[in-house]
Coordinates of N, CA and C in Angstrom, one line a residue:
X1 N 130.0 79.9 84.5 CA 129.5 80.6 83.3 C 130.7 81.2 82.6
X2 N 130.6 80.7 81.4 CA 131.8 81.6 79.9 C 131.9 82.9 80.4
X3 N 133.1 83.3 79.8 CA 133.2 85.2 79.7 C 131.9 85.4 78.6
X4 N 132.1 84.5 77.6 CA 131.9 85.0 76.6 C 130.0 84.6 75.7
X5 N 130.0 84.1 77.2 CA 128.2 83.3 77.1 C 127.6 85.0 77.5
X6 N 126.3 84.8 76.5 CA 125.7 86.1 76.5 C 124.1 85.6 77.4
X7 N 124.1 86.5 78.8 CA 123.3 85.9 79.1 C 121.8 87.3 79.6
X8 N 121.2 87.0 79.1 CA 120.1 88.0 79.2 C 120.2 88.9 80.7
X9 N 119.7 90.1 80.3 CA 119.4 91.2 81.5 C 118.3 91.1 81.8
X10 N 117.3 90.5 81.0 CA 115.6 90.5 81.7 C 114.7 89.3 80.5
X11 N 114.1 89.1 81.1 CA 113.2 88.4 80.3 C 112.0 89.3 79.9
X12 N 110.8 88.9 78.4 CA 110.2 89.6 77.8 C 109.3 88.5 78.0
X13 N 108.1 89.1 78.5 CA 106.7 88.2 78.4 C 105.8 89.0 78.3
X14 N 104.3 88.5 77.4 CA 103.6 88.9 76.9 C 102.2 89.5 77.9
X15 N 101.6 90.2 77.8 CA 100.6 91.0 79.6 C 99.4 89.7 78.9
X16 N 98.5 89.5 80.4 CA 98.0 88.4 80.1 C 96.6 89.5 79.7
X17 N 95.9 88.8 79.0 CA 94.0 89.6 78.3 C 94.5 89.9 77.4
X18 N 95.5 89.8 76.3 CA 95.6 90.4 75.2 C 94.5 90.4 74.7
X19 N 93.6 89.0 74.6 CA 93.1 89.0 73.4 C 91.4 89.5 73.4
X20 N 91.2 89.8 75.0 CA 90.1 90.5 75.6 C 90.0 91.8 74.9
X21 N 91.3 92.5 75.0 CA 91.6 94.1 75.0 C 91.5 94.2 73.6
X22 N 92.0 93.0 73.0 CA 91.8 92.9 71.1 C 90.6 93.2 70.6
X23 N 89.3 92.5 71.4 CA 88.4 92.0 71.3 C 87.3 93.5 71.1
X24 N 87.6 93.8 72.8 CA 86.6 95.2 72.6 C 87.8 96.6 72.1
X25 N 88.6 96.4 71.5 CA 89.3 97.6 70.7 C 88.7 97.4 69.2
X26 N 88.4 95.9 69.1 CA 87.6 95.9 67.8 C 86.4 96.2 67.9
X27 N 85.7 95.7 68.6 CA 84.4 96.8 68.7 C 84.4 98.1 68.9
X28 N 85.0 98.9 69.7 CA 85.4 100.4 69.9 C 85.7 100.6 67.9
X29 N 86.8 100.3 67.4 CA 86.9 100.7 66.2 C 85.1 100.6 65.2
X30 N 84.8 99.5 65.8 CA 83.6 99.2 64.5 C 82.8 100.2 64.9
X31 N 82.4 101.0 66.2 CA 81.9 102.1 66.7 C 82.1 103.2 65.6
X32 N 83.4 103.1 65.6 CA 84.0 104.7 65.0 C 83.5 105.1 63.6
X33 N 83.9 103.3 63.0 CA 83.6 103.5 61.3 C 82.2 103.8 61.6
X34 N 81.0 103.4 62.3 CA 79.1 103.7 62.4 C 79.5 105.1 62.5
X35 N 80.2 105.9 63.3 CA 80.0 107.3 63.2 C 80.9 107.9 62.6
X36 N 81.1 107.4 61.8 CA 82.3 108.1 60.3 C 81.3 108.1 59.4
X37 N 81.0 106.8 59.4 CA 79.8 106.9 57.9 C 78.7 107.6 58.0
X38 N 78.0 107.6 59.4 CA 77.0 108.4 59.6 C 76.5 109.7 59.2
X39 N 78.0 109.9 59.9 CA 78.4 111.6 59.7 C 78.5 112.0 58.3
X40 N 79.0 111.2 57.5 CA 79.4 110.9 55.7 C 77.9 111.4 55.0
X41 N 77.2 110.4 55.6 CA 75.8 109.9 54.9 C 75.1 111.1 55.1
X42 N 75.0 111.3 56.2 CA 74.2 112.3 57.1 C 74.4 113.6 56.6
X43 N 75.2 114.4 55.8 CA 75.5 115.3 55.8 C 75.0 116.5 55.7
X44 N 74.1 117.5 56.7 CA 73.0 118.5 56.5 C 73.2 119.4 55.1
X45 N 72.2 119.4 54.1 CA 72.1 120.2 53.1 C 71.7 121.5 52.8
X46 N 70.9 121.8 54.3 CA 70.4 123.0 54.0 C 71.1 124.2 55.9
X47 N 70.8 125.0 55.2 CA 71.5 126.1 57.3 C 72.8 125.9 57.3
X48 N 73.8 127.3 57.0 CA 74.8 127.1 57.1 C 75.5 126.9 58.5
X49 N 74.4 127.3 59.5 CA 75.0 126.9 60.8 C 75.1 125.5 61.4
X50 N 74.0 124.7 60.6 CA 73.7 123.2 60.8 C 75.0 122.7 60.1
X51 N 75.7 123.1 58.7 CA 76.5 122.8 58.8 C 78.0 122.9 58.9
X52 N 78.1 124.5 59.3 CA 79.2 124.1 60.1 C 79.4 123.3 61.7
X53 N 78.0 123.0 62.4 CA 78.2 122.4 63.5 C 78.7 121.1 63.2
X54 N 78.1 120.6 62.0 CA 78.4 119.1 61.8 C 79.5 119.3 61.8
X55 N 80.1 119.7 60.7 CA 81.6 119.9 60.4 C 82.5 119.9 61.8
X56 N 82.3 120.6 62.4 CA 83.2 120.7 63.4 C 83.0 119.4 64.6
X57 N 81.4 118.9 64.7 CA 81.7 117.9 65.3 C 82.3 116.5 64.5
X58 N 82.4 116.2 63.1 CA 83.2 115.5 62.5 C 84.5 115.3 62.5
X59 N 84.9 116.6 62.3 CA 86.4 116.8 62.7 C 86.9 116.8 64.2
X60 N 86.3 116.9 65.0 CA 86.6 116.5 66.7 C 86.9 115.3 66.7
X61 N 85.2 114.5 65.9 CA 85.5 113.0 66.5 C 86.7 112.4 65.6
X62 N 87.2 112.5 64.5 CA 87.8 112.5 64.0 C 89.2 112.0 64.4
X63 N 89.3 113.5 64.9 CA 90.6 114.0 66.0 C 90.6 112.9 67.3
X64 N 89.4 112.6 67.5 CA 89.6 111.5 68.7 C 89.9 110.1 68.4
X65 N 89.5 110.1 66.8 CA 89.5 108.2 66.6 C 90.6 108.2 66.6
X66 N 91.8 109.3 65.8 CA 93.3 109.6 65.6 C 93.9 109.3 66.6
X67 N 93.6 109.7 67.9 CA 94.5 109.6 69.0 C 94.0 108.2 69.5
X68 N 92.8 107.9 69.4 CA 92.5 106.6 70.1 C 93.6 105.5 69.6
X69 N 93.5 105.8 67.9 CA 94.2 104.6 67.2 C 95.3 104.7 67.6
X70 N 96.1 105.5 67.7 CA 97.8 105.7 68.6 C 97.4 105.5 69.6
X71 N 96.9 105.5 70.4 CA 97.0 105.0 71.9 C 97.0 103.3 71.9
X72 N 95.9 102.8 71.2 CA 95.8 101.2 71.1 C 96.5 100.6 70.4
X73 N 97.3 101.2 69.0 CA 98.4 100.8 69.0 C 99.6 100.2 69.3
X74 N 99.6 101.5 70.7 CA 101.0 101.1 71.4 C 100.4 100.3 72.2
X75 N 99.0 99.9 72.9 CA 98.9 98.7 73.5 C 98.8 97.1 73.1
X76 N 98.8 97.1 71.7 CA 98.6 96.1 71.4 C 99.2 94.3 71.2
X77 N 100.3 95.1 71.3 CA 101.0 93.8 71.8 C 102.0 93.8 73.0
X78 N 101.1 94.6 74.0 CA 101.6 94.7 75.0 C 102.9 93.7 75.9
X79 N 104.0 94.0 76.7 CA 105.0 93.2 77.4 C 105.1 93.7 78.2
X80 N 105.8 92.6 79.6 CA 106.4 93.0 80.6 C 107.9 92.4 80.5
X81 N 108.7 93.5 80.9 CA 110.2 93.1 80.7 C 110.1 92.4 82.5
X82 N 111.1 91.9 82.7 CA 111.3 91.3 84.2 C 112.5 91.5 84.0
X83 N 113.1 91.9 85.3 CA 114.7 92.2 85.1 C 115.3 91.1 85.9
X84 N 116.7 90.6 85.2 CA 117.8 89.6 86.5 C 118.0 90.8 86.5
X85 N 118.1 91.1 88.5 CA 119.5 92.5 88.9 C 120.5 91.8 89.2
X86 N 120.6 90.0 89.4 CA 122.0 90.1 89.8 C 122.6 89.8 88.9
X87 N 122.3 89.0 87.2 CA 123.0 89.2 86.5 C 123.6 90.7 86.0
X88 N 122.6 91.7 86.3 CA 123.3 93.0 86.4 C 124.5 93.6 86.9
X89 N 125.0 93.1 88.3 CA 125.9 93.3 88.6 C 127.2 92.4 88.3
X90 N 126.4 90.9 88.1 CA 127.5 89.9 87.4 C 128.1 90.6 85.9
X91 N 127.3 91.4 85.2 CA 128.1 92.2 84.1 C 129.1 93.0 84.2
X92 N 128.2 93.8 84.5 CA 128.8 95.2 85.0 C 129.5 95.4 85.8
X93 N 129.5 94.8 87.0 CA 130.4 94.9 88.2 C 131.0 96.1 88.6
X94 N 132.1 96.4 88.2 CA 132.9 97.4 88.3 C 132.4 98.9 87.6
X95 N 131.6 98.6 86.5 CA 131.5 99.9 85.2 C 129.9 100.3 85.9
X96 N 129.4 99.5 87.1 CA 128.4 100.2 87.7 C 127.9 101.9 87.8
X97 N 127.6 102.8 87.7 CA 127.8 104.3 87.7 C 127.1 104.5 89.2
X98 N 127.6 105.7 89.8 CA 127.4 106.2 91.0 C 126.1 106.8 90.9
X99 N 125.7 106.3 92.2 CA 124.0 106.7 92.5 C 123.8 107.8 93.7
X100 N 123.3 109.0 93.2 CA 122.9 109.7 94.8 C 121.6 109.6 95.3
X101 N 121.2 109.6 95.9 CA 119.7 109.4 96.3 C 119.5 110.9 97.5
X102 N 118.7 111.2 97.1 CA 118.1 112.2 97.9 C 116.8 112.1 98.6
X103 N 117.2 112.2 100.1 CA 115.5 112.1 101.0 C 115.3 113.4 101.8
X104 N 114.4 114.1 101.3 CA 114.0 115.3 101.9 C 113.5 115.3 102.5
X105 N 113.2 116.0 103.8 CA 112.3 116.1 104.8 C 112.3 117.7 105.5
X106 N 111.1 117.9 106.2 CA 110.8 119.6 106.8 C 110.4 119.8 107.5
X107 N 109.5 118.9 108.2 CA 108.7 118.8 109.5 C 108.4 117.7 109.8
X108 N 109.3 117.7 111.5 CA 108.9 116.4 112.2 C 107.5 116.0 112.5
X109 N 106.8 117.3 112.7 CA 105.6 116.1 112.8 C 104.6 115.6 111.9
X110 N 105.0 116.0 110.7 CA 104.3 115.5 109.1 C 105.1 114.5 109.0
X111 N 106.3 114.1 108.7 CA 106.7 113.5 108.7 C 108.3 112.9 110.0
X112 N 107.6 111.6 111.1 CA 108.0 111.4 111.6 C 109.6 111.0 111.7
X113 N 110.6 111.7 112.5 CA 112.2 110.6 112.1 C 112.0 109.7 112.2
X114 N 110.9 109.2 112.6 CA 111.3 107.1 112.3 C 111.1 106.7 111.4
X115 N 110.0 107.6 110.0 CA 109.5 107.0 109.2 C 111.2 107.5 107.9
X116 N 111.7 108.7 108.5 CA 112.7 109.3 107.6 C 114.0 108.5 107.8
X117 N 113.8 108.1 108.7 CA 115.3 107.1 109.2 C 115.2 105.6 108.2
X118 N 114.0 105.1 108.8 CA 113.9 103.8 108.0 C 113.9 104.1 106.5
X119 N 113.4 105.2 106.1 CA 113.7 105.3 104.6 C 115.4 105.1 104.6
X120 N 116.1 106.1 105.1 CA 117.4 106.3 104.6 C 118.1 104.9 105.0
X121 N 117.4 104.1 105.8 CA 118.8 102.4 105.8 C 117.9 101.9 105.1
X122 N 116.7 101.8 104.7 CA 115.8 100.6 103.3 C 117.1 101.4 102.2
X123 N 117.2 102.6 101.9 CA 118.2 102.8 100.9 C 119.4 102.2 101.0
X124 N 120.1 102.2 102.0 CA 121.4 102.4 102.0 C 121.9 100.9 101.6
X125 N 120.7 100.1 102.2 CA 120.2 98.9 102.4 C 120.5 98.4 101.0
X126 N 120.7 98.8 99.8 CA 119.7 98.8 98.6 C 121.4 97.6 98.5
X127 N 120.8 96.5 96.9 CA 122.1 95.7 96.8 C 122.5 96.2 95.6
X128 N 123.4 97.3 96.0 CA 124.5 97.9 94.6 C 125.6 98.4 95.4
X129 N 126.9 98.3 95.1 CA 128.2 98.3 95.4 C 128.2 99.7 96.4
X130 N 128.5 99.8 97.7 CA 128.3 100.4 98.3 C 129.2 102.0 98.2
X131 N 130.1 101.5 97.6 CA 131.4 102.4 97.0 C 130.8 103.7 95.9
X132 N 129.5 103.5 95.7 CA 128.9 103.7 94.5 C 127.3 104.3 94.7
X133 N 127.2 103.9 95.8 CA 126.0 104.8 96.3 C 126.0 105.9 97.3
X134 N 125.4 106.7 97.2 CA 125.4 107.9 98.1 C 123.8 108.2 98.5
X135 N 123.6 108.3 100.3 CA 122.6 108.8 100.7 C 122.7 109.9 101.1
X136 N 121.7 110.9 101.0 CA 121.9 112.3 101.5 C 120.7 112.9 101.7
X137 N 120.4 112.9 103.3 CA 119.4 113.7 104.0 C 119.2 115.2 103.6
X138 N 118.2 115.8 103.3 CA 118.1 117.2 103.5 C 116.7 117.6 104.6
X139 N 117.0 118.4 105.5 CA 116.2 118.4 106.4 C 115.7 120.1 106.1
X140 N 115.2 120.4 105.4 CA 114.7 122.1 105.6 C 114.3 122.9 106.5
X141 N 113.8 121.8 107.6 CA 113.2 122.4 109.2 C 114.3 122.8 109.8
X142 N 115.3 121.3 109.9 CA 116.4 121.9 110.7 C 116.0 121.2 111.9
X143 N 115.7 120.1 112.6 CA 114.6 119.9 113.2 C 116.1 119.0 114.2
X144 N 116.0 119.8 115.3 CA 116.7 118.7 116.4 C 116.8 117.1 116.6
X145 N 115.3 117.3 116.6 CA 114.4 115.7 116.5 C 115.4 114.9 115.3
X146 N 115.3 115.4 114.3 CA 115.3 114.9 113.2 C 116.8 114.5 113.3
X147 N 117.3 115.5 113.4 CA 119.2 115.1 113.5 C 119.3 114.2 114.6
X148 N 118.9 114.0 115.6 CA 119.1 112.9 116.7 C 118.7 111.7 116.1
X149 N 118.0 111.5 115.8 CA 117.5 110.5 115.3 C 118.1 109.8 113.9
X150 N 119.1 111.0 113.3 CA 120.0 110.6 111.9 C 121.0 109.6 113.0
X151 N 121.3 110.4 113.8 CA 123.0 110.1 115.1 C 122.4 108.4 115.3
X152 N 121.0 108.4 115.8 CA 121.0 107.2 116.3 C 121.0 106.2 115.6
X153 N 120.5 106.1 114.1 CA 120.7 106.1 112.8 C 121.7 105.0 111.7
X154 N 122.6 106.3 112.2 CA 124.2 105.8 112.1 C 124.5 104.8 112.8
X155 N 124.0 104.5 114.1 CA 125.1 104.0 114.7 C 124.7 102.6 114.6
X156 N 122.9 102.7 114.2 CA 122.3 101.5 114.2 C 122.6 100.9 112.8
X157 N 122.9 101.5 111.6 CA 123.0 100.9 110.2 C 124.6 100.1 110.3
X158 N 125.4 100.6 111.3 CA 126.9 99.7 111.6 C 126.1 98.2 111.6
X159 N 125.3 98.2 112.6 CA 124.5 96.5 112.7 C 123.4 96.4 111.6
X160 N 122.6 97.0 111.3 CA 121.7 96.5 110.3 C 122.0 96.1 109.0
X161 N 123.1 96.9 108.3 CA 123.3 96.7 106.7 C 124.1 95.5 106.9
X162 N 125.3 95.3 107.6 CA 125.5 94.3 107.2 C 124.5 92.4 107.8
X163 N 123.4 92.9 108.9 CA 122.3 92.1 108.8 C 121.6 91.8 107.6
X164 N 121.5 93.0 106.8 CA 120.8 93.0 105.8 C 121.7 91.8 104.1
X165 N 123.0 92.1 104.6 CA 123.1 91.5 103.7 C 123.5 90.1 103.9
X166 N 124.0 90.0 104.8 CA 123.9 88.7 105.5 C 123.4 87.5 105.4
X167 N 121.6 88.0 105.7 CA 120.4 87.4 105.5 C 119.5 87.7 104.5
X168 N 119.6 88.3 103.6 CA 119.3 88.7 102.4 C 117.5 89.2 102.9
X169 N 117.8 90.3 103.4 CA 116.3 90.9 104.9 C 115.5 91.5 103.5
X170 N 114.4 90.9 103.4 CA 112.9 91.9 102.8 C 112.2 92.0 103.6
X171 N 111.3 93.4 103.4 CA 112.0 94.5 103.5 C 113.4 95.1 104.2
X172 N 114.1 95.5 103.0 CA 115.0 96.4 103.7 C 114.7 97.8 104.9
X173 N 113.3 98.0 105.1 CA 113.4 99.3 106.0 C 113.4 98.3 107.5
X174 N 113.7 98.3 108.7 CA 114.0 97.8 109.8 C 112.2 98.1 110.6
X175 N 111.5 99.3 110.2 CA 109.9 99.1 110.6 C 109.4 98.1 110.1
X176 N 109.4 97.5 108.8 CA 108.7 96.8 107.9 C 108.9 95.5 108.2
X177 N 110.3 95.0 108.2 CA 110.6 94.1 108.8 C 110.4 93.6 110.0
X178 N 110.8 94.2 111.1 CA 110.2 93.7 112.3 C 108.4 94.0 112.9
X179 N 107.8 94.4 111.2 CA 106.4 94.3 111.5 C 106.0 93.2 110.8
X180 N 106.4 93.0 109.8 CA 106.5 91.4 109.3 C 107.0 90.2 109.5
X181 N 107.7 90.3 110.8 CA 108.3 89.2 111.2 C 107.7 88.4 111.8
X182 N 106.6 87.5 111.5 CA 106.0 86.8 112.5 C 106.8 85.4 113.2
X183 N 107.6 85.2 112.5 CA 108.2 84.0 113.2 C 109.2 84.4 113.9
X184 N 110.0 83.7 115.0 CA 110.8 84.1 115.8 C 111.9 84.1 114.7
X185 N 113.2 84.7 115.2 CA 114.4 84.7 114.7 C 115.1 83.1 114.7
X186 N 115.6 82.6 113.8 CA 116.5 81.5 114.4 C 117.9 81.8 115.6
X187 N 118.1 79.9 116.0 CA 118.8 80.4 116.9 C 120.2 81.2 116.5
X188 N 120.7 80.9 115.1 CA 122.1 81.1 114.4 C 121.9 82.9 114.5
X189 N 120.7 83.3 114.2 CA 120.4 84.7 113.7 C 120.8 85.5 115.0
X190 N 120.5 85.2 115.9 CA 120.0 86.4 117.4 C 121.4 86.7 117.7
X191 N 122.5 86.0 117.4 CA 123.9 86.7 118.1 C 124.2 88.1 116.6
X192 N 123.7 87.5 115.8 CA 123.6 89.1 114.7 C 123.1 89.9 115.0
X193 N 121.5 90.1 115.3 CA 121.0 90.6 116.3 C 121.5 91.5 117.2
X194 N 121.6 90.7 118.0 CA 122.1 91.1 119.4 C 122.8 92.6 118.8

């Protein structure tokens, strides 16, 4: 690939039912004009209380076709961006900015260390320049459990991350994956493993 070839960060495609959503926003509208004119037509001539009720219910619905039309607006030619991330890093590389991530936790038994562990290596796990990310536990309990279970942690993400990148592992959390793993490991894999 050129230095100098410009190559997209994401692709732009169109959400599929556009023309469904078109369909009954045009009837919703043709709704609104029946009770615009209604209310127009209609307009009480006699009881000043009759008509300030109208009045104010005119001006509500009013107020609501207003916001409807800006809401459907912005839906109407609805997209989904899709992102390349590795062309992302093929750009950027270096001019990447530093990421901290923060995983809080307070009670072991609301939330389990195994569930807080696997969070913190699915992160650490994450594919952006390692030099550049930062994880950081906060534990508010203070919880023995919880710090043992960081130690054991540690010593297990020495083998996992670079498993992870190795084999290019989905899910990165180590519960997820070894609950989705229905096929055995290959034989090349298990000395990584190990």
């Amino acid at each position: 690939m050129a230095e100098n070839e410009y190559v997209p960060l994401f692709e732009t495609r169109q959400v599929k039912g556009r023309i469904l959503f078109r369909c009954i926003a045009a009837s919703i509208l043709l709704g609104i004009c029946f009770i615009v004119t209604y209310r127009i037509r209609y307009f009480p001539v006699g009881g000043k209380a009759e008509r300030w009720t109208w009045i104010g219910l005119f001006l509500s619905e009013l107020w609501f076709s207003f916001y409807w039309l800006l809401t459907t607006v912005c839906r109407w030619n609805a997209v989904i961006r899709i992102p390349f991330i590795h062309r992302l890093s093929q750009r950027f590389g270096k001019e990447l900015p530093g990421i901290d991530i923060f995983v809080c936790t307070a009670d072991p038994l609301l939330e389990p260390p195994s569930m807080v562990v696997n969070t913190v290596l699915s992160m650490m796990a994450y594919d952006y320049p390692p030099e550049k990310l930062s994880v950081y536990l906060s534990d508010d309990g203070g919880s023995n459990l919880t710090f043992y279970a960081m130690l054991e942690a540690a010593n297990f993400s020495k083998t996992w991350l670079p498993f992870c990148k190795k084999f290019k592992v989905e899910p990165m959390s180590p519960e997820a994956y070894f609950r989705t793993a229905s096929e055995p490991l290959n034989v090349q894999e298990w000395p990584s493993v190990k």
